XYZ file of N, CA, C and O in Angstrom:
328
model
N -26.179 -25.262 -9.209
C -26.940 -25.286 -8.514
C -26.649 -24.803 -6.926
O -25.544 -24.663 -6.390
N -27.432 -23.853 -6.570
C -27.100 -23.365 -5.138
C -28.610 -23.350 -4.261
O -29.458 -23.823 -4.953
N -28.372 -23.792 -2.983
C -29.578 -23.807 -2.177
C -28.708 -23.079 -0.504
O -28.220 -22.763 -0.119
N -30.248 -22.488 0.226
C -29.824 -21.695 1.374
C -31.064 -22.842 2.327
O -31.744 -23.049 1.776
N -30.374 -23.104 3.265
C -30.803 -23.820 4.448
C -30.635 -23.329 5.314
O -29.311 -23.101 6.274
N -31.551 -23.417 6.646
C -31.502 -22.582 7.983
C -30.735 -24.001 8.864
O -31.410 -25.288 8.765
N -30.096 -23.758 9.476
C -29.411 -24.675 10.741
C -30.468 -24.618 11.865
O -30.758 -23.695 12.089
N -30.064 -25.788 12.635
C -30.685 -25.692 13.943
C -29.876 -25.055 15.024
O -31.000 -24.495 15.337
N -28.952 -24.443 14.828
C -28.211 -23.231 15.555
C -28.520 -21.764 15.125
O -28.332 -20.996 15.856
N -29.780 -22.191 14.164
C -29.990 -20.484 13.641
C -29.452 -19.875 12.643
O -29.888 -19.148 12.455
N -28.123 -20.927 11.955
C -27.139 -20.035 11.231
C -27.950 -20.547 9.555
O -28.882 -21.359 9.898
N -27.600 -19.947 8.493
C -27.770 -20.201 7.174
C -26.789 -21.071 6.680
O -25.471 -20.411 6.752
N -27.257 -22.120 6.140
C -25.861 -22.545 5.129
C -25.870 -22.512 3.763
O -27.451 -22.629 2.970
N -25.367 -22.131 2.989
C -25.886 -21.479 1.656
C -24.328 -22.727 0.898
O -23.617 -22.828 1.367
N -25.154 -23.258 0.177
C -24.608 -24.702 -0.466
C -24.499 -24.643 -1.847
O -25.654 -23.839 -2.654
N -23.529 -24.540 -2.867
C -23.552 -24.855 -4.276
C -22.790 -25.826 -4.778
O -21.782 -25.991 -4.006
N -22.346 -25.862 -6.096
C -21.887 -26.689 -6.588
C -20.883 -26.353 -7.578
O -21.479 -25.514 -8.171
N -19.691 -26.258 -7.924
C -19.055 -25.447 -8.952
C -19.219 -26.022 -10.241
O -19.567 -27.396 -10.560
N -18.508 -25.816 -11.240
C -18.167 -26.416 -12.443
C -18.026 -27.899 -12.439
O -18.089 -28.848 -13.668
N -16.856 -28.489 -11.332
C -16.548 -29.687 -11.582
C -17.409 -30.403 -10.767
O -17.347 -32.193 -10.393
N -18.502 -29.860 -10.261
C -19.747 -30.614 -9.839
C -19.238 -30.898 -8.223
O -20.215 -31.893 -7.516
N -17.853 -30.427 -7.791
C -18.048 -30.585 -6.374
C -18.688 -29.371 -5.228
O -19.170 -28.579 -5.587
N -19.632 -30.233 -3.787
C -19.936 -28.896 -3.393
C -19.301 -28.233 -2.128
O -18.273 -28.796 -1.813
N -19.685 -26.827 -2.039
C -19.011 -26.078 -1.270
C -20.102 -25.501 -0.352
O -21.114 -25.348 -0.778
N -19.605 -25.424 0.736
C -20.575 -24.509 1.795
C -20.222 -23.274 2.423
O -18.984 -23.600 2.984
N -20.695 -22.244 3.023
C -20.694 -21.481 3.815
C -22.076 -21.349 4.864
O -22.833 -21.020 4.256
N -21.220 -20.755 6.037
C -22.746 -20.363 6.871
C -22.410 -18.804 7.461
O -21.340 -17.975 7.458
N -23.920 -18.566 7.307
C -23.891 -16.966 7.409
C -24.855 -16.781 8.828
O -25.710 -17.505 9.018
N -24.660 -15.746 9.525
C -25.600 -15.379 10.311
C -27.607 -15.050 9.933
O -28.116 -14.903 10.719
N -27.157 -14.093 8.804
C -28.372 -13.817 8.405
C -29.096 -14.383 6.791
O -27.670 -14.673 6.028
N -30.100 -15.094 6.261
C -30.473 -14.887 5.540
C -29.915 -14.178 3.907
O -29.735 -14.955 3.037
N -30.549 -13.111 4.088
C -29.808 -11.898 3.317
C -28.115 -11.654 2.982
O -27.877 -11.643 2.012
N -27.381 -12.495 3.806
C -26.066 -12.672 3.403
C -25.889 -13.580 2.658
O -24.855 -13.619 1.802
N -25.944 -14.953 3.169
C -26.008 -16.302 2.074
C -26.466 -16.013 0.837
O -25.761 -16.570 0.042
N -27.971 -14.796 0.888
C -28.149 -14.908 -0.777
C -27.149 -14.102 -1.498
O -27.288 -14.527 -2.899
N -26.775 -12.977 -0.832
C -25.865 -12.355 -1.556
C -24.776 -12.921 -2.003
O -24.373 -13.052 -3.294
N -24.161 -14.050 -0.832
C -22.586 -14.774 -1.236
C -23.188 -16.042 -2.515
O -22.442 -15.348 -3.409
N -24.155 -16.178 -2.652
C -24.797 -17.544 -3.689
C -24.846 -16.471 -4.685
O -24.472 -16.973 -6.226
N -25.560 -15.307 -5.093
C -25.410 -14.398 -6.643
C -24.205 -14.231 -6.677
O -24.182 -14.290 -7.750
N -23.304 -13.706 -6.094
C -21.750 -13.204 -6.503
C -21.210 -14.855 -7.016
O -20.717 -14.622 -7.935
N -21.500 -15.968 -6.259
C -21.019 -17.254 -6.841
C -21.524 -17.888 -8.248
O -20.593 -17.834 -8.900
N -22.923 -17.365 -7.789
C -23.676 -17.858 -9.212
C -23.104 -16.833 -10.387
O -22.706 -17.565 -11.494
N -22.744 -15.426 -10.328
C -22.384 -14.392 -11.325
C -21.080 -14.961 -11.926
O -20.961 -15.065 -12.638
N -20.080 -15.414 -10.903
C -18.653 -15.284 -10.969
C -18.616 -16.867 -11.878
O -17.713 -17.247 -12.941
N -19.574 -17.975 -11.297
C -19.410 -19.044 -12.471
C -19.618 -18.832 -13.705
O -19.138 -19.400 -14.825
N -21.082 -18.025 -13.869
C -21.750 -17.691 -15.325
C -20.511 -16.987 -16.194
O -20.592 -17.561 -17.081
N -19.928 -15.781 -15.449
C -19.187 -15.394 -16.603
C -17.632 -15.651 -16.663
O -17.003 -15.293 -17.176
N -17.271 -16.619 -15.808
C -16.307 -17.533 -16.283
C -14.782 -16.981 -15.440
O -13.984 -16.983 -14.792
N -15.420 -16.146 -13.984
C -14.796 -15.488 -12.989
C -14.222 -16.323 -11.944
O -13.687 -15.889 -11.055
N -15.248 -17.355 -11.881
C -14.747 -18.336 -10.563
C -13.750 -18.826 -10.286
O -12.677 -19.463 -10.862
N -13.084 -18.777 -9.178
C -11.965 -19.162 -8.886
C -12.289 -20.405 -7.105
O -12.932 -20.027 -6.483
N -11.720 -21.574 -7.676
C -12.453 -22.343 -6.902
C -11.355 -22.261 -5.054
O -10.067 -21.769 -5.375
N -12.541 -22.226 -4.190
C -11.643 -21.966 -2.952
C -10.299 -22.675 -2.179
O -9.691 -21.788 -1.946
N -9.962 -23.800 -2.734
C -8.930 -24.410 -2.432
C -7.910 -24.108 -3.437
O -6.831 -24.187 -2.993
N -7.971 -23.726 -4.423
C -7.031 -23.054 -5.306
C -6.388 -21.633 -4.436
O -5.442 -21.395 -4.895
N -7.256 -21.257 -4.045
C -6.950 -19.666 -3.049
C -5.939 -20.014 -2.202
O -5.365 -19.340 -1.809
N -5.940 -21.427 -1.703
C -4.688 -21.671 -0.197
C -3.730 -22.135 -0.614
O -2.926 -22.657 -0.248
N -3.182 -22.078 -2.090
C -1.811 -22.229 -2.548
C -1.104 -20.990 -2.443
O -1.517 -19.822 -2.582
N 0.295 -21.368 -1.568
C 0.867 -19.860 -1.367
C 1.907 -19.710 -2.596
O 1.757 -20.367 -3.464
N 2.265 -18.416 -2.449
C 3.168 -17.843 -3.264
C 4.547 -18.919 -4.023
O 4.543 -18.931 -4.850
N 4.827 -19.069 -2.852
C 6.064 -20.010 -2.818
C 5.740 -21.000 -3.223
O 6.877 -21.548 -4.217
N 4.815 -22.137 -3.282
C 4.328 -23.529 -4.012
C 4.089 -22.790 -4.952
O 4.277 -23.521 -6.161
N 3.546 -22.213 -5.302
C 3.138 -21.420 -7.126
C 4.535 -21.277 -7.723
O 4.561 -22.012 -8.783
N 5.089 -20.449 -7.469
C 6.522 -19.965 -8.263
C 7.132 -21.005 -8.097
O 8.322 -21.261 -9.133
N 6.906 -21.975 -7.250
C 8.210 -23.429 -7.807
C 8.107 -24.022 -8.675
O 8.393 -24.438 -9.657
N 6.435 -24.292 -8.866
C 5.687 -24.919 -9.731
C 5.856 -24.752 -11.187
O 6.273 -25.021 -12.351
N 5.767 -22.884 -11.375
C 5.866 -22.432 -12.472
C 7.232 -22.618 -13.078
O 7.769 -22.444 -13.939
N 8.662 -22.325 -12.171
C 9.701 -22.468 -12.073
C 9.995 -23.998 -12.795
O 10.711 -23.699 -13.523
N 9.615 -24.797 -12.585
C 9.535 -26.019 -12.687
C 9.561 -26.658 -14.052
O 9.629 -26.990 -15.152
N 8.561 -25.511 -14.668
C 7.893 -25.654 -15.526
C 8.259 -24.757 -16.787
O 7.804 -24.954 -18.193
N 8.865 -23.621 -16.582
C 9.360 -22.735 -17.292
C 10.822 -23.185 -17.785
O 11.400 -23.756 -17.258
N 10.659 -22.743 -19.414
C 12.080 -23.287 -20.016
C 12.907 -22.384 -20.322
O 12.698 -21.409 -21.222
N 14.226 -22.238 -19.332
C 14.861 -20.673 -19.161
C 16.490 -21.035 -18.587
O 16.781 -22.638 -18.620
N 17.128 -20.456 -19.551
C 18.522 -20.574 -19.171
C 18.970 -20.555 -17.729
O 18.389 -20.547 -16.808
N 19.904 -21.849 -17.208
C 20.031 -21.874 -15.820
C 20.617 -20.237 -14.908
O 20.167 -20.235 -13.898
N 21.270 -19.478 -15.485
C 21.297 -18.170 -15.083
C 20.129 -17.400 -14.880
O 19.917 -16.739 -13.898
N 19.136 -17.656 -15.631
C 17.858 -16.772 -15.890
C 17.208 -17.728 -14.301
O 16.494 -16.794 -13.318
N 17.218 -18.586 -14.407
C 16.481 -19.611 -13.398
C 16.777 -19.166 -11.932
O 16.318 -18.851 -11.221
N 18.475 -18.747 -11.870
C 18.882 -18.786 -10.720
C 18.252 -17.093 -10.223
O 17.946 -17.181 -8.922
N 18.569 -16.247 -10.847
C 17.839 -15.506 -10.746
C 16.236 -15.252 -10.299
O 16.040 -14.372 -9.228
N 15.614 -15.783 -11.001
C 14.325 -16.072 -10.725
C 13.916 -16.423 -9.393
O 12.831 -15.923 -8.509
N 14.771 -17.436 -8.882
C 14.825 -18.114 -7.386
C 14.941 -16.852 -6.723
O 14.435 -17.100 -5.696
């Protein structure tokens, strides 16, 4: 579900809900830009290519530490991976 609304300051708010039901919003100066954004997000959700914006804020260091703790390798290999 997606919608576009004009704000009191003249900008446009594009809102959508992800597969988990959480609402996300982004603001644009032009309505056509908001519509293009929603078209892209909707397409990504339908095709399965959608990436939650909050997950994109994870740093490589955090991700690699999580991955290293989950993988089962010899201690010498783990030391090289670090």
